[in-house]
mmCIF file of C-alpha atoms in Angstrom:
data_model
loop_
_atom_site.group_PDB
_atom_site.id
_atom_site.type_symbol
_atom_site.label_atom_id
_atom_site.label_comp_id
_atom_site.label_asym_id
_atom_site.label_seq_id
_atom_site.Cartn_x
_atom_site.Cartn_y
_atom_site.Cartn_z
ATOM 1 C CA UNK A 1 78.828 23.062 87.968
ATOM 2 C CA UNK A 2 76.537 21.964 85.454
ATOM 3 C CA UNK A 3 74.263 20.138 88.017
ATOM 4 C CA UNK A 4 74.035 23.422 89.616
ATOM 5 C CA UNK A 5 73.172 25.252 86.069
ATOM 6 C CA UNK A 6 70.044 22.079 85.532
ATOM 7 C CA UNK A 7 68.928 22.771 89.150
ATOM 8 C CA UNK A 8 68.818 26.741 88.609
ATOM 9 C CA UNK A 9 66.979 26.233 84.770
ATOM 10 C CA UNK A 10 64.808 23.397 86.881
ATOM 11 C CA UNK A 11 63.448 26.053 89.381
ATOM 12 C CA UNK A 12 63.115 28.896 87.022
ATOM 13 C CA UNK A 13 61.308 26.553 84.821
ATOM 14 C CA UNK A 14 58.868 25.491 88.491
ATOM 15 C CA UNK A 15 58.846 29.369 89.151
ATOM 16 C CA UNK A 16 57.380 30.419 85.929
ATOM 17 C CA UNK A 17 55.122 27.982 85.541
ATOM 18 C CA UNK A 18 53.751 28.391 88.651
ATOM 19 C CA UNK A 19 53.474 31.993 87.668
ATOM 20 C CA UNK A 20 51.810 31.277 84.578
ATOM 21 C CA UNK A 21 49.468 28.771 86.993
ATOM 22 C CA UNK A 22 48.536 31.353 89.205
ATOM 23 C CA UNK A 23 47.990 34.158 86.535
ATOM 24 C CA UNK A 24 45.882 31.434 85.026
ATOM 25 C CA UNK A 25 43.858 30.937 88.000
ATOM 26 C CA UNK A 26 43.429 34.566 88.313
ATOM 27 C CA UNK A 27 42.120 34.802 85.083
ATOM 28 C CA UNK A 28 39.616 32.134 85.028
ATOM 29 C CA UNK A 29 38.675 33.797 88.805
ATOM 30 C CA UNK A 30 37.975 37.113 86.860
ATOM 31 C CA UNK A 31 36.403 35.547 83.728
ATOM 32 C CA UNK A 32 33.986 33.428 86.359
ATOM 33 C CA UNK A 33 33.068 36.355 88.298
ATOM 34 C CA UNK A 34 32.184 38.405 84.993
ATOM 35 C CA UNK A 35 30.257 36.322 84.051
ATOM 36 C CA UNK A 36 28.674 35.473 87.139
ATOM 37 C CA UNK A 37 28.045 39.346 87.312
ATOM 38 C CA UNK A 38 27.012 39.319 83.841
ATOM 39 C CA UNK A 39 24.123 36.931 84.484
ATOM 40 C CA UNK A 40 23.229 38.749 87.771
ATOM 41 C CA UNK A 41 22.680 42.128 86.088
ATOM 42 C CA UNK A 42 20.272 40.449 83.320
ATOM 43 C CA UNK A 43 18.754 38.572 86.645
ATOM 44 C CA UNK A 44 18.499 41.717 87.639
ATOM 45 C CA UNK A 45 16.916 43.762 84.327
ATOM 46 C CA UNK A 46 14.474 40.533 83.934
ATOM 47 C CA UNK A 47 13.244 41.118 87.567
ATOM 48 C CA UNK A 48 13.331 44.406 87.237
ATOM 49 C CA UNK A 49 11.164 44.272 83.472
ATOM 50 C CA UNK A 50 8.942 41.694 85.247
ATOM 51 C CA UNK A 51 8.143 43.736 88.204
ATOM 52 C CA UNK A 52 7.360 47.048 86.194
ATOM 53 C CA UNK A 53 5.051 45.329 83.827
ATOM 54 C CA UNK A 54 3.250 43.776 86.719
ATOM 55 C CA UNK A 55 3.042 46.738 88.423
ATOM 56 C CA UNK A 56 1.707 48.401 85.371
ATOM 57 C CA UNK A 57 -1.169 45.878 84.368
ATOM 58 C CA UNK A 58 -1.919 46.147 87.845
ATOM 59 C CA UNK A 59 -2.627 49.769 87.667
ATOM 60 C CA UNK A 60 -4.878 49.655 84.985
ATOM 61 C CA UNK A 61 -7.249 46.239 86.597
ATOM 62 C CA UNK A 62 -7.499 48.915 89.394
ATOM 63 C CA UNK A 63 -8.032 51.874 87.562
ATOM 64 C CA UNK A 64 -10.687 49.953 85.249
ATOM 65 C CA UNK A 65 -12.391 48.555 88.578
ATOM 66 C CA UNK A 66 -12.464 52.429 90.064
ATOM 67 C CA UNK A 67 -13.773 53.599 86.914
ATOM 68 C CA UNK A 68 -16.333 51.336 85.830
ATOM 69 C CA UNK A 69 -17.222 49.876 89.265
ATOM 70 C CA UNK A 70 -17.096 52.247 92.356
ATOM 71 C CA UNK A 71 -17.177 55.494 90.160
ATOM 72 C CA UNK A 72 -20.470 53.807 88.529
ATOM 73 C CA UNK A 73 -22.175 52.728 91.812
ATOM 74 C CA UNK A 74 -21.291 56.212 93.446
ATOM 75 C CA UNK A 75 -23.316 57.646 90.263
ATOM 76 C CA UNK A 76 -26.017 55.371 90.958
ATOM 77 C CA UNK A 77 -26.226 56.249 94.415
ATOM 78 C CA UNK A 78 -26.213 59.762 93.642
ATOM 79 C CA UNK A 79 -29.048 59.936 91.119
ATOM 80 C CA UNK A 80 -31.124 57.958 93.854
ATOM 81 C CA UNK A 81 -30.585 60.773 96.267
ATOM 82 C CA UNK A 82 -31.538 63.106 93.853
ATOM 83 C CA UNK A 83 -34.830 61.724 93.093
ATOM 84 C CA UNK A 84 -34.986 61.169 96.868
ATOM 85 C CA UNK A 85 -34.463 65.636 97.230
ATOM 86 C CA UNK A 86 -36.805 66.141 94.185
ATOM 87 C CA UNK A 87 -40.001 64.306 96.078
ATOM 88 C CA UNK A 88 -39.286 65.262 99.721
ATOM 89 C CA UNK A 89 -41.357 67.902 101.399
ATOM 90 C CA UNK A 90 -39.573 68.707 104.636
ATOM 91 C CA UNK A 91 -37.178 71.109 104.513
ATOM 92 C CA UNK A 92 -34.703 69.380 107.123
ATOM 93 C CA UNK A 93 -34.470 65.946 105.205
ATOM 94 C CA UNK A 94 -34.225 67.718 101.694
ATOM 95 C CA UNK A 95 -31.090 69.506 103.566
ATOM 96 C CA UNK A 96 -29.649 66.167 104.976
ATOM 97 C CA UNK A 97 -30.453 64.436 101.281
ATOM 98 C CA UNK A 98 -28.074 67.879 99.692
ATOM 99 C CA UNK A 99 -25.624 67.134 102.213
ATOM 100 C CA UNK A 100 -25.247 63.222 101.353
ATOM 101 C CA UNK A 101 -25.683 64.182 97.675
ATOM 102 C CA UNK A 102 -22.354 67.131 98.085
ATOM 103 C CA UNK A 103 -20.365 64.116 99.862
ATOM 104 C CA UNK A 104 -21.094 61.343 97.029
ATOM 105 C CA UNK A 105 -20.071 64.372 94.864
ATOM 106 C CA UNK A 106 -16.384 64.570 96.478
ATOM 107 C CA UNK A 107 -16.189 61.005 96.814
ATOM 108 C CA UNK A 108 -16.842 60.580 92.958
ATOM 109 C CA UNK A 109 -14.273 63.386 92.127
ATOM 110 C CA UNK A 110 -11.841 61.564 94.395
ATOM 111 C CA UNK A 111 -12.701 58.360 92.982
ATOM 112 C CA UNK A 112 -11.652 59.375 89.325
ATOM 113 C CA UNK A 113 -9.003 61.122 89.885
ATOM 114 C CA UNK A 114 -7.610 58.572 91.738
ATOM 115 C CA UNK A 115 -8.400 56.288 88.663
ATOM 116 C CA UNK A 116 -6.901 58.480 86.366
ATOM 117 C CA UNK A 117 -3.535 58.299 88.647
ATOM 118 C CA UNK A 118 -3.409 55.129 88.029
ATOM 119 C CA UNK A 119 -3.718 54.724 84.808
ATOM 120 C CA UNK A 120 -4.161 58.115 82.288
ATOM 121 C CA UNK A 121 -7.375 57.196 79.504
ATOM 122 C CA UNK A 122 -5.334 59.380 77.256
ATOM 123 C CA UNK A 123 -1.795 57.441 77.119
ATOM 124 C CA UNK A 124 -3.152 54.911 75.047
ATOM 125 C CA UNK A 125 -5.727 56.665 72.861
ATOM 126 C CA UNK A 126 -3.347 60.222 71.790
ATOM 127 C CA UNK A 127 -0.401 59.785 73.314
ATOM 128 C CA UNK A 128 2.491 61.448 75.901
ATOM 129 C CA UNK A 129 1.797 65.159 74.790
ATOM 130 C CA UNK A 130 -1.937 65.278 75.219
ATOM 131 C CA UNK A 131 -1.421 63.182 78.665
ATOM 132 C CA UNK A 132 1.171 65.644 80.062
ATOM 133 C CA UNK A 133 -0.871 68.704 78.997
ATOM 134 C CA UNK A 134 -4.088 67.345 81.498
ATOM 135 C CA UNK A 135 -2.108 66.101 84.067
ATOM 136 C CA UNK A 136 -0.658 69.562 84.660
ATOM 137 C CA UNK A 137 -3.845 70.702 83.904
ATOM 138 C CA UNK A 138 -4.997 68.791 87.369
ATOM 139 C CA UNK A 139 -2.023 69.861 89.319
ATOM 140 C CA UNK A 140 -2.519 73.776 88.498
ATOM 141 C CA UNK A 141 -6.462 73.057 89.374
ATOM 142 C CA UNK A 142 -5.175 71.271 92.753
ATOM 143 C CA UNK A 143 -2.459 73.331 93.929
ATOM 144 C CA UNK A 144 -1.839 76.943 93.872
ATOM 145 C CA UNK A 145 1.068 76.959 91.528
ATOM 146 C CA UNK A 146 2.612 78.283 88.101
ATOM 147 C CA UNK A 147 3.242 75.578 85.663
ATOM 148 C CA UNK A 148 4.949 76.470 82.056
ATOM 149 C CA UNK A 149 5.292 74.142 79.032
ATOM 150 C CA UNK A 150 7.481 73.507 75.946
ATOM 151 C CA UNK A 151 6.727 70.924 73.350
ATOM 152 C CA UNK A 152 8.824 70.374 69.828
ATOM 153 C CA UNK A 153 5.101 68.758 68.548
ATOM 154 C CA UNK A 154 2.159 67.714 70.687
ATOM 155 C CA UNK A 155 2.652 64.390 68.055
ATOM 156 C CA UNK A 156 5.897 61.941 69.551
ATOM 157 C CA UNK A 157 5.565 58.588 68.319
ATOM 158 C CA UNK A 158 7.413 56.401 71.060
ATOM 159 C CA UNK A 159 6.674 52.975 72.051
ATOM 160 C CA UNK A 160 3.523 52.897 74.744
ATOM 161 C CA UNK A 161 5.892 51.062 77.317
ATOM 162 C CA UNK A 162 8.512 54.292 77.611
ATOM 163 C CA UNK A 163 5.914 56.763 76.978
ATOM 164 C CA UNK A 164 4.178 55.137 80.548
ATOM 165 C CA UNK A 165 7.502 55.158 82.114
ATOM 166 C CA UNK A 166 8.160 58.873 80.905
ATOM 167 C CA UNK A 167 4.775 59.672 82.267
ATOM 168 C CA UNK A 168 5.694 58.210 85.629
ATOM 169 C CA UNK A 169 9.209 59.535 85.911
ATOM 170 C CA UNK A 170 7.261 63.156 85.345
ATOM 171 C CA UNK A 171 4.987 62.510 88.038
ATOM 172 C CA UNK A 172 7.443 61.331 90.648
ATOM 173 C CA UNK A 173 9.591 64.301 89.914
ATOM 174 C CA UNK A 174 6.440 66.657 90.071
ATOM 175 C CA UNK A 175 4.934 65.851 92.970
ATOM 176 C CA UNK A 176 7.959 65.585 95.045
ATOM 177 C CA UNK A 177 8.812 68.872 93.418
ATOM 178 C CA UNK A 178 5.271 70.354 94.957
ATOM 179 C CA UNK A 179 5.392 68.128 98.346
ATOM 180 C CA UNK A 180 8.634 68.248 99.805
ATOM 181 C CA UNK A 181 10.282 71.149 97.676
ATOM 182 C CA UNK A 182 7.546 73.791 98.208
ATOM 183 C CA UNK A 183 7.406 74.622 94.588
ATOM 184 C CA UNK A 184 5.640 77.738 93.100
ATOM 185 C CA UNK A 185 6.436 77.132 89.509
ATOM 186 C CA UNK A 186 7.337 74.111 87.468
ATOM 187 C CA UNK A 187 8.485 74.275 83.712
ATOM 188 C CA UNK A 188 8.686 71.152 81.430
ATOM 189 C CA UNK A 189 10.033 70.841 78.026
ATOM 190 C CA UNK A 190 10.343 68.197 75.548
ATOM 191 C CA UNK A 191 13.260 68.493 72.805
ATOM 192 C CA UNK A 192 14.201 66.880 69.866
ATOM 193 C CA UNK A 193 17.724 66.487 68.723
ATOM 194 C CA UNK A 194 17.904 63.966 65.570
ATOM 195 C CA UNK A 195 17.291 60.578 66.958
ATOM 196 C CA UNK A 196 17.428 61.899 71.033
ATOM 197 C CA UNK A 197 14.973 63.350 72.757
ATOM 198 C CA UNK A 198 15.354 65.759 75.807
ATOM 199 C CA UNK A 199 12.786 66.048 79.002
ATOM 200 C CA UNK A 200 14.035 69.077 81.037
ATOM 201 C CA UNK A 201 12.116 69.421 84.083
ATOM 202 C CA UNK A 202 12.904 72.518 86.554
ATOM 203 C CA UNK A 203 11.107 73.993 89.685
ATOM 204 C CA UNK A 204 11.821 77.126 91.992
ATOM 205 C CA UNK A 205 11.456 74.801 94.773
ATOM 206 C CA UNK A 206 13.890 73.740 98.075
ATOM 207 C CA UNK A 207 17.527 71.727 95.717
ATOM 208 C CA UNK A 208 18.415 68.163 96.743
ATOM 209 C CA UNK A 209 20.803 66.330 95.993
ATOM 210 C CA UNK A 210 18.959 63.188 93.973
ATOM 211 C CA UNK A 211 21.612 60.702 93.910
ATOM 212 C CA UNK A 212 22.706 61.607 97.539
ATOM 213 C CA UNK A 213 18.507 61.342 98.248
ATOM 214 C CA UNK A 214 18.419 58.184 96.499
ATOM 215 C CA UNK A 215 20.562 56.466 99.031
ATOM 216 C CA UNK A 216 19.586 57.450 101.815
ATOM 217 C CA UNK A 217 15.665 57.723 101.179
ATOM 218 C CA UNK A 218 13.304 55.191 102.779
ATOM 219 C CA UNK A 219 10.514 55.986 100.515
ATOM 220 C CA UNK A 220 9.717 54.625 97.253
ATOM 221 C CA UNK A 221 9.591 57.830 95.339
ATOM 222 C CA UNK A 222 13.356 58.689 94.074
ATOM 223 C CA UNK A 223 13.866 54.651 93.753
ATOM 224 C CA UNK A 224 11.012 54.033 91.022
ATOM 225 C CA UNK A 225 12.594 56.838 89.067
ATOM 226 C CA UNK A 226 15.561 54.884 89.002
ATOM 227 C CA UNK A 227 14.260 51.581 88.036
ATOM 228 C CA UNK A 228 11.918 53.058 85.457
ATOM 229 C CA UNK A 229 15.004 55.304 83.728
ATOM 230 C CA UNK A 230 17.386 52.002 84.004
ATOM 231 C CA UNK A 231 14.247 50.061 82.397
ATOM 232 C CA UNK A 232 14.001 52.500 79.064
ATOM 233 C CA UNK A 233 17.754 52.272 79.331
ATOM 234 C CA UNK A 234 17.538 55.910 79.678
ATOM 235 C CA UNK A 235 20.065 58.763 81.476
ATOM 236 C CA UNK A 236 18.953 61.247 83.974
ATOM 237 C CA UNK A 237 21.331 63.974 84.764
ATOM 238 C CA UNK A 238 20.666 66.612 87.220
ATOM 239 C CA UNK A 239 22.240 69.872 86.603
ATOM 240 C CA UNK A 240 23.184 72.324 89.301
ATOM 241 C CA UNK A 241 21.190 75.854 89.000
ATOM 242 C CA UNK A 242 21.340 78.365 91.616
ATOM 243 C CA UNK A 243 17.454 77.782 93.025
ATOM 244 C CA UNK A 244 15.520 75.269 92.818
ATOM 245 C CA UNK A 245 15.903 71.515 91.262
ATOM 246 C CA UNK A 246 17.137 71.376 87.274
ATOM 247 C CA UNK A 247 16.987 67.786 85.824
ATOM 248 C CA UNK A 248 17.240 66.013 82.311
ATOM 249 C CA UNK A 249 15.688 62.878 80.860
ATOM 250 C CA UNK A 250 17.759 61.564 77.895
ATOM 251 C CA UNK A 251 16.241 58.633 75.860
ATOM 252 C CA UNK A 252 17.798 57.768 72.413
ATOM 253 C CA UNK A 253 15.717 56.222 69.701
ATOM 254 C CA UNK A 254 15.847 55.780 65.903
ATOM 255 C CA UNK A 255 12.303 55.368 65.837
ATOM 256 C CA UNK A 256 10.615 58.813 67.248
ATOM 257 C CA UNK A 257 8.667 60.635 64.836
ATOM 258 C CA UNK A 258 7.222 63.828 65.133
ATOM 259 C CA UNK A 259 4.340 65.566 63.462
ATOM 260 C CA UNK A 260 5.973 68.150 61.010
ATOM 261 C CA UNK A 261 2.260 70.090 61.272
ATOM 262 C CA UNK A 262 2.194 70.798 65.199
ATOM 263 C CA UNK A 263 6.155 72.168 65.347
#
């Protein structure tokens, strides 16, 4: 009888502690793969950082090259041909020399606006405001549509790296708003709520779905939003209207300032 009662307390004693050995394995299993995630996610952000920074110095050796290169030879070329018109006598070649002169024209206005694409003069000089107010200024001049603004202060002191990324996350969302949505009128407004500040951009356009897009999209468009709001560890929400597209940019900071004279 009592061997029995030392074999039972033997096995329950082998039973939990191979329960204690396999909840022990478990755990270092989930600790292991946490942290295994852990480092794959900052793998991840560092790649991510990396590759947005590259892209952006990239942008602006191109935009600089467009600007102060091509844009200045296509001047050059076009004062030539001027001169050229100014001395010529025959009718036809003056003609031919005005034709030339109305295509280096275009090709200089396509130049620099592809330049400022690229990279906006004004980010870096005055700012996010001032840089949103003449890019819609552009659009409205390009396309025939209706485009309202809303700014708590044309002053908002944020960091130069999320002010680009702001910028960019605007332009995505515009210009798929005007390309694929069909878009007669676009309204943007920047909030400020203590230390958070609210981009709400809507359009009358043709609704998606962005997260459902986002999957299933081949282009590049709807993804860059998504790395550049992860990389200013930012939120975008999209909120469901009745017609057209409604979303919101949330970005939390306690260092955004605003100019109390341009409320």
């Amino acid at each position: 009888m009592e061997n029995e009662v030392q074999i039972k307390l033997f096995f329950l004693i082998g039973t939990l502690a191979m329960v204690f050995l396999a909840l022990g394995i478990i755990l270092m299993s989930v600790i292991y793969k946490s942290r295994v995630d852990r480092l794959n996610r900052k793998k991840s952000e560092s790649l991510l950082n990396a590759s947005l920074n590259s892209e952006k110095r990239e942008r602006q050796r191109i935009a600089s090259d467009l600007h102060d290169g091509l844009s200045g030879d296509l001047s050059a070329v076009k004062n030539f041909i001027a001169l050229l018109n100014n001395k010529e006598e025959d009718y036809s070649k003056k003609e031919i020399l005005q034709e030339v002169s109305t295509v280096l024209t275009h090709a200089l206005s396509n130049v620099q606006n592809i330049s400022y694409n690229l990279m906006p003069p004004l980010l870096e000089s005055y700012g996010l405001v001032p840089t949103l107010k003449s890019y819609f200024d552009r659009i409205k001049k390009s396309n025939n549509i209706t485009i309202k603004q809303h700014y708590f202060s044309d002053v908002i002191e944020i960091p130069s790296s999320e002010a680009y990324e702001i910028y960019r996350i605007v332009q995505e969302l515009t210009t798929n708003m005007i390309k694929h949505g069909n878009s007669q009128q676009i309204s943007i407004s920047i909030t400020l709520d203590q230390n958070t500040l609210l981009f709400e951009i809507t359009d009358d356009g043709i609704s998606f779905d962005f997260n459902e897009k986002l999957q299933s999209s081949l282009g590049m468009g709807l993804k860059n939003i998504s790395s550049r709001i992860k990389h200013i560890d930012a939120k975008l929400i999209q909120q469901p209207i009745s017609i057209g597209n409604k979303f919101q940019i949330i970005l939390n900071s306690d260092n955004y300032v605003k100019s109390s004279n341009n409320r």
